[in-house]
């Protein structure tokens, strides 16, 4: 269930001021208030940071974003989903969701953020490098994803990549042993069942 629904510029400014870095608030407000879109801030979802869908009966669109993202994760997700909206308005469902049309629009939306030169260097650099070949998810840009996740509030978790092979860790209440890396993912064994799973190196786990 949505926590906040935003349908006008004044409320959008209030929400974006809470969730993204201040230098970019005006830019996001201008974008989101230029179209008929409802912005809904939702409780965390495990499978996505945000999403877009057209509300065909009303003629509006809906964008949802998870409320647990840090300010840079929220910023990039908001632009990612807004790119989907613009592509849908032009092409409807005639193009691939993360095809060349979406990449072109997302790149155009990111350029003012990059040109402002107000992002932290460890976020600015990988984002700038990836602009020529934008991925469908931030997760697929390892350096960018790591820089964003590193700004989450401190807790007792760590990145899986920081754990040595053969060491145990907990994830979602289960205990695993870290194995060798396969490209960007680690092959890990769940202790009780001996089943094997691939984990992203930036999965947040509890070291044992």
Coordinates of C-alpha atoms in Angstrom, one line a residue:
X1 CA 0.0 0.0 0.0
X2 CA 1.3 3.4 -0.9
X3 CA 2.5 5.7 1.9
X4 CA 2.4 8.9 0.0
X5 CA 0.7 9.9 -3.3
X6 CA 1.9 13.0 -5.0
X7 CA -0.1 14.7 -7.8
X8 CA 1.1 18.3 -7.8
X9 CA 4.3 20.3 -7.9
X10 CA 4.1 21.6 -4.3
X11 CA 3.7 18.1 -2.8
X12 CA 6.3 16.7 -5.1
X13 CA 8.8 19.3 -3.9
X14 CA 8.1 18.2 -0.3
X15 CA 8.6 14.6 -1.1
X16 CA 11.7 15.0 -3.3
X17 CA 13.2 17.3 -0.6
X18 CA 12.9 14.3 1.8
X19 CA 14.3 11.6 -0.5
X20 CA 16.9 13.0 -2.9
X21 CA 19.9 15.3 -2.6
X22 CA 18.8 19.0 -2.4
X23 CA 20.8 20.2 -5.6
X24 CA 18.5 18.0 -7.7
X25 CA 15.1 18.6 -6.2
X26 CA 14.1 21.4 -8.6
X27 CA 15.1 19.3 -11.6
X28 CA 13.0 16.3 -10.5
X29 CA 10.0 18.5 -9.5
X30 CA 10.1 20.1 -13.0
X31 CA 10.1 16.7 -14.7
X32 CA 7.4 15.1 -12.6
X33 CA 5.1 18.1 -12.7
X34 CA 5.3 18.3 -16.5
X35 CA 3.2 15.2 -17.0
X36 CA 0.2 13.6 -15.5
X37 CA 1.8 11.1 -13.1
X38 CA 1.1 9.9 -9.6
X39 CA 4.2 9.2 -7.5
X40 CA 3.7 6.6 -4.8
X41 CA 6.3 5.9 -2.2
X42 CA 6.0 2.3 -1.1
X43 CA 7.4 0.0 1.5
X44 CA 10.5 -2.0 0.4
X45 CA 10.0 -4.7 -2.3
X46 CA 12.7 -7.4 -2.7
X47 CA 12.5 -7.7 -6.4
X48 CA 12.5 -4.0 -7.5
X49 CA 13.5 -0.5 -6.5
X50 CA 10.6 1.1 -8.4
X51 CA 8.2 0.6 -11.3
X52 CA 6.1 2.4 -13.9
X53 CA 2.6 1.6 -15.2
X54 CA 0.1 3.6 -17.3
X55 CA -3.3 4.1 -15.7
X56 CA -5.3 3.8 -18.9
X57 CA -8.7 4.6 -17.6
X58 CA -7.7 8.0 -16.1
X59 CA -5.0 8.9 -18.7
X60 CA -2.5 9.3 -16.0
X61 CA 0.6 7.2 -15.2
X62 CA 1.9 5.8 -11.9
X63 CA 5.4 5.6 -10.7
X64 CA 6.3 3.8 -7.4
X65 CA 9.6 4.0 -5.6
X66 CA 10.7 2.1 -2.5
X67 CA 11.0 4.2 0.7
X68 CA 14.1 2.5 2.0
X69 CA 16.5 3.7 -0.8
X70 CA 19.1 6.2 0.2
X71 CA 19.1 9.6 -1.5
X72 CA 21.3 8.6 -4.5
X73 CA 19.5 5.3 -5.1
X74 CA 16.1 7.2 -4.9
X75 CA 17.4 9.8 -7.4
X76 CA 18.6 7.4 -10.0
X77 CA 15.4 5.2 -9.6
X78 CA 13.2 8.2 -10.0
X79 CA 14.9 9.1 -13.3
X80 CA 14.9 5.5 -14.4
X81 CA 11.2 5.2 -14.0
X82 CA 10.5 8.6 -15.5
X83 CA 12.3 7.5 -18.6
X84 CA 9.9 4.5 -18.9
X85 CA 7.0 7.0 -18.7
X86 CA 8.4 9.2 -21.5
X87 CA 9.0 6.2 -23.7
X88 CA 5.5 4.9 -23.1
X89 CA 4.0 8.2 -24.0
X90 CA 5.8 8.2 -27.3
X91 CA 5.8 4.5 -28.3
X92 CA 3.2 2.8 -26.0
X93 CA 4.0 -0.9 -25.8
X94 CA 5.7 -1.1 -29.2
X95 CA 9.3 -1.1 -28.0
X96 CA 11.4 -3.2 -25.5
X97 CA 11.2 -1.9 -21.9
X98 CA 14.9 -1.4 -21.7
X99 CA 15.6 -1.1 -25.4
X100 CA 17.5 1.6 -27.3
X101 CA 14.6 4.1 -27.0
X102 CA 14.6 3.8 -23.2
X103 CA 18.4 4.1 -23.0
X104 CA 18.4 7.2 -25.2
X105 CA 15.8 8.9 -23.0
X106 CA 17.4 7.8 -19.7
X107 CA 20.8 9.1 -20.9
X108 CA 19.2 12.5 -21.7
X109 CA 17.6 12.6 -18.2
X110 CA 20.9 11.8 -16.5
X111 CA 23.0 14.3 -18.4
X112 CA 21.9 17.4 -16.3
X113 CA 22.7 15.4 -13.1
X114 CA 26.2 14.6 -14.4
X115 CA 26.8 18.1 -15.8
X116 CA 25.9 19.7 -12.5
X117 CA 29.0 17.9 -11.1
X118 CA 27.4 17.7 -7.6
X119 CA 27.4 14.0 -7.2
X120 CA 30.0 12.3 -5.0
X121 CA 33.0 11.3 -7.1
X122 CA 32.6 7.5 -6.6
X123 CA 29.0 7.8 -8.0
X124 CA 29.8 10.4 -10.7
X125 CA 32.6 8.5 -12.2
X126 CA 30.9 5.1 -12.9
X127 CA 27.7 6.8 -13.9
X128 CA 29.6 8.9 -16.4
X129 CA 31.5 5.9 -17.7
X130 CA 28.3 3.9 -18.2
X131 CA 26.4 6.6 -20.0
X132 CA 27.4 5.2 -23.4
X133 CA 26.0 1.8 -22.6
X134 CA 23.3 2.2 -19.9
X135 CA 22.2 -1.0 -18.1
X136 CA 18.6 -2.0 -17.4
X137 CA 19.3 -1.9 -13.6
X138 CA 21.8 -0.1 -11.3
X139 CA 22.6 -3.6 -10.0
X140 CA 24.4 -4.4 -13.3
X141 CA 26.8 -1.5 -12.9
X142 CA 29.0 -3.0 -10.1
X143 CA 31.0 0.1 -9.1
X144 CA 27.9 2.4 -9.2
X145 CA 25.8 0.0 -7.2
X146 CA 28.5 -0.4 -4.6
X147 CA 28.9 3.3 -4.3
X148 CA 25.2 3.8 -3.8
X149 CA 24.8 0.9 -1.3
X150 CA 27.8 2.2 0.7
X151 CA 25.7 5.2 1.7
X152 CA 23.0 3.1 3.4
X153 CA 22.7 3.6 7.1
X154 CA 25.2 1.6 9.1
X155 CA 24.1 -1.8 10.4
X156 CA 25.7 -5.1 11.3
X157 CA 25.7 -6.3 7.7
X158 CA 28.6 -6.3 5.2
X159 CA 29.0 -6.9 1.5
X160 CA 29.5 -10.6 0.6
X161 CA 32.6 -9.7 -1.3
X162 CA 34.3 -8.8 2.0
X163 CA 33.9 -12.4 3.3
X164 CA 36.6 -14.9 2.5
X165 CA 36.0 -18.2 0.7
X166 CA 35.0 -20.9 3.2
X167 CA 33.6 -18.5 5.7
X168 CA 30.0 -18.7 6.9
X169 CA 27.4 -15.9 6.7
X170 CA 23.7 -15.5 7.3
X171 CA 21.2 -14.3 4.7
X172 CA 17.4 -14.2 5.3
X173 CA 17.8 -16.3 8.4
X174 CA 19.8 -19.1 6.6
X175 CA 23.4 -20.0 7.0
X176 CA 25.7 -20.3 4.0
X177 CA 29.4 -20.9 3.2
X178 CA 30.9 -18.6 0.6
X179 CA 32.5 -20.3 -2.4
X180 CA 34.3 -19.2 -5.6
X181 CA 33.3 -16.3 -7.7
X182 CA 31.7 -16.9 -11.1
X183 CA 31.9 -13.6 -13.0
X184 CA 30.2 -11.2 -10.6
X185 CA 28.4 -13.8 -8.4
X186 CA 29.6 -16.1 -5.7
X187 CA 28.6 -19.8 -5.6
X188 CA 27.5 -20.4 -2.0
X189 CA 26.3 -23.5 -0.2
X190 CA 23.4 -23.5 2.3
X191 CA 24.6 -25.5 5.3
X192 CA 21.5 -27.4 6.2
X193 CA 20.4 -28.5 2.7
X194 CA 23.7 -28.3 0.9
X195 CA 21.9 -26.6 -2.0
X196 CA 24.0 -24.1 -3.9
X197 CA 23.0 -20.5 -4.8
X198 CA 24.6 -17.7 -6.7
X199 CA 24.9 -14.4 -4.7
X200 CA 25.8 -11.0 -6.0
X201 CA 29.0 -9.8 -4.5
X202 CA 27.2 -6.7 -3.1
X203 CA 24.6 -8.8 -1.3
X204 CA 24.4 -7.5 2.3
X205 CA 24.9 -10.4 4.7
X206 CA 25.8 -11.0 8.3
X207 CA 29.3 -12.4 8.8
X208 CA 29.6 -15.3 11.3

